[in-house]
Each structure stands twice: as structure tokens, then as C-alpha cells.
Amino acid sequence: MEVAVAEEDPLSRIERTAKDTIARYQRFRAGTDGLTATATSPDNAVEVTVTPAGALRDLKLHPKARQYPLDKLAATILAATAAATAAASASYTDRAEEFLGPKLAGQVRAGLPQQLWKERP
């Protein structure tokens, strides 16, 4: 005996899809609000915390940083900021996968820097 399954009308399907998308987006936003990452220079002189967009949230200069010439200190801060931004962006993209889907998240991830720390001369 076959059981007939009622076909969902197009408007109901659109409404259900929209509600599902909104719920996934809300979970994504809740999981990424306040997301930051921290990177420390290899010699522990500089520590930065940034958002996935690279906005600086905290900068700590440890005693060793006092020994740096200003150009090296600036380069070290920039390198740490780049490393922290790459890490925060990767974490953001990982969390966005449920909302974006694996294919689009993979494309975004492919555009992120692969090396999280590169010491500058």
C-alpha cells in the first residue's frame, strides 16, 4: 500500500527555507560576536589581539621590546598583527561554514594567508 505524501506548496517552502537561513545566521552571529585572536612574536616581545577584520583590541609590549630599534619594533608589531588577523579570520571562516556551506567556506578559506607567522627582517 502506497502512502501519498502531500507536496509542499512553493510559498511554504520559501518561508521554511528563509526561517532556516535566519536561524543558521543567528547561530553564526552568536558564535562569532567578540571573536578575537592573539599572536605573540617568537621572542615574546610583542603580543597583539585583533578581530577577524584586523581591528586591534590589545597590544602588549614586554620588556624585551625596549631593546628593539623603532623600525624593528614597528615591523614586529605589524607581523604579530598579521598573524593574529590570519588566525582570527580562519576561526571566523571555520565558524561560518554552517551558514556559508562547505563549498563557499572553502573558497573563503583558500583566500586566507596560509602562514600565520612570518618574521620580518
GROMACS .gro file of C-alpha atoms in nm:
model
  121
    1MET     CA    1   0.000   0.000   0.000
    2GLU     CA    2   0.140   0.339  -0.102
    3VAL     CA    3   0.105   0.640   0.117
    4ALA     CA    4   0.059   0.968  -0.062
    5VAL     CA    5   0.287   1.243   0.058
    6ALA     CA    6   0.149   1.592   0.017
    7GLU     CA    7   0.377   1.818  -0.179
    8GLU     CA    8   0.477   2.137  -0.001
    9ASP     CA    9   0.346   2.448  -0.172
   10PRO     CA   10   0.615   2.687  -0.306
   11LEU     CA   11   0.540   2.970  -0.060
   12SER     CA   12   0.562   2.736   0.238
   13ARG     CA   13   0.894   2.602   0.109
   14ILE     CA   14   1.031   2.957   0.065
   15GLU     CA   15   0.916   3.053   0.415
   16ARG     CA   16   1.070   2.739   0.568
   17THR     CA   17   1.398   2.798   0.382
   18ALA     CA   18   1.407   3.164   0.492
   19LYS     CA   19   1.343   3.070   0.856
   20ASP     CA   20   1.616   2.805   0.841
   21THR     CA   21   1.862   3.053   0.688
   22ILE     CA   22   1.784   3.314   0.953
   23ALA     CA   23   1.828   3.058   1.233
   24ARG     CA   24   2.164   2.946   1.092
   25TYR     CA   25   2.276   3.308   1.057
   26GLN     CA   26   2.174   3.385   1.417
   27ARG     CA   27   2.374   3.084   1.542
   28PHE     CA   28   2.670   3.202   1.335
   29ARG     CA   29   2.649   3.558   1.473
   30ALA     CA   30   2.616   3.431   1.830
   31GLY     CA   31   2.926   3.217   1.781
   32THR     CA   32   3.136   3.497   1.634
   33ASP     CA   33   3.041   3.803   1.838
   34GLY     CA   34   3.352   3.921   2.016
   35LEU     CA   35   3.576   3.677   1.827
   36THR     CA   36   3.944   3.768   1.855
   37ALA     CA   37   4.282   3.602   1.818
   38THR     CA   38   4.613   3.674   1.983
   39ALA     CA   39   4.962   3.635   1.839
   40THR     CA   40   5.295   3.673   2.012
   41SER     CA   41   5.627   3.739   1.845
   42PRO     CA   42   5.870   3.445   1.850
   43ASP     CA   43   6.080   3.612   2.121
   44ASN     CA   44   5.771   3.710   2.328
   45ALA     CA   45   5.848   4.082   2.300
   46VAL     CA   46   5.516   4.174   2.138
   47GLU     CA   47   5.164   4.039   2.184
   48VAL     CA   48   4.861   4.161   1.989
   49THR     CA   49   4.494   4.074   1.994
   50VAL     CA   50   4.276   4.154   1.692
   51THR     CA   51   3.934   4.087   1.542
   52PRO     CA   52   3.893   3.886   1.221
   53ALA     CA   53   3.891   4.217   1.033
   54GLY     CA   54   4.226   4.312   1.186
   55ALA     CA   55   4.098   4.573   1.432
   56LEU     CA   56   4.348   4.597   1.717
   57ARG     CA   57   4.190   4.512   2.052
   58ASP     CA   58   4.503   4.485   2.267
   59LEU     CA   59   4.876   4.546   2.233
   60LYS     CA   60   5.128   4.437   2.493
   61LEU     CA   61   5.493   4.528   2.474
   62HIS     CA   62   5.702   4.313   2.704
   63PRO     CA   63   6.040   4.425   2.845
   64LYS     CA   64   6.239   4.277   2.556
   65ALA     CA   65   6.061   4.519   2.318
   66ARG     CA   66   6.252   4.808   2.479
   67GLN     CA   67   6.571   4.675   2.324
   68TYR     CA   68   6.433   4.695   1.969
   69PRO     CA   69   6.518   4.978   1.734
   70LEU     CA   70   6.193   5.153   1.646
   71ASP     CA   71   6.181   5.018   1.290
   72LYS     CA   72   6.218   4.658   1.417
   73LEU     CA   73   5.954   4.717   1.684
   74ALA     CA   74   5.713   4.851   1.423
   75ALA     CA   75   5.781   4.555   1.191
   76THR     CA   76   5.733   4.309   1.478
   77ILE     CA   77   5.402   4.469   1.575
   78LEU     CA   78   5.285   4.453   1.213
   79ALA     CA   79   5.391   4.090   1.178
   80ALA     CA   80   5.215   3.992   1.500
   81THR     CA   81   4.904   4.179   1.387
   82ALA     CA   82   4.906   3.998   1.052
   83ALA     CA   83   4.948   3.662   1.225
   84ALA     CA   84   4.666   3.729   1.470
   85THR     CA   85   4.439   3.855   1.191
   86ALA     CA   86   4.503   3.543   0.984
   87ALA     CA   87   4.421   3.324   1.283
   88ALA     CA   88   4.105   3.520   1.369
   89SER     CA   89   3.992   3.516   1.005
   90ALA     CA   90   4.046   3.140   0.983
   91SER     CA   91   3.848   3.085   1.302
   92TYR     CA   92   3.569   3.310   1.173
   93THR     CA   93   3.555   3.118   0.845
   94ASP     CA   94   3.551   2.785   1.028
   95ARG     CA   95   3.252   2.902   1.230
   96ALA     CA   96   3.083   3.045   0.919
   97GLU     CA   97   3.088   2.710   0.739
   98GLU     CA   98   2.745   2.611   0.870
   99PHE     CA   99   2.599   2.935   0.735
  100LEU     CA  100   2.800   2.959   0.411
  101GLY     CA  101   2.816   2.589   0.332
  102PRO     CA  102   3.135   2.389   0.283
  103LYS     CA  103   3.198   2.494  -0.078
  104LEU     CA  104   3.179   2.870  -0.022
  105ALA     CA  105   3.360   2.846   0.314
  106GLY     CA  106   3.637   2.654   0.138
  107GLN     CA  107   3.670   2.929  -0.121
  108VAL     CA  108   3.692   3.193   0.152
  109ARG     CA  109   3.942   2.979   0.343
  110ALA     CA  110   4.157   2.941   0.030
  111GLY     CA  111   4.193   3.318   0.017
  112LEU     CA  112   4.330   3.344   0.369
  113PRO     CA  113   4.703   3.364   0.437
  114GLN     CA  114   4.844   3.018   0.495
  115GLN     CA  115   5.141   3.118   0.708
  116LEU     CA  116   5.030   3.259   1.041
  117TRP     CA  117   5.367   3.396   1.139
  118LYS     CA  118   5.644   3.524   0.921
  119GLU     CA  119   5.919   3.711   1.096
  120ARG     CA  120   6.013   4.025   0.913
  121PRO     CA  121   6.375   4.137   0.887
   0.00000   0.00000   0.00000
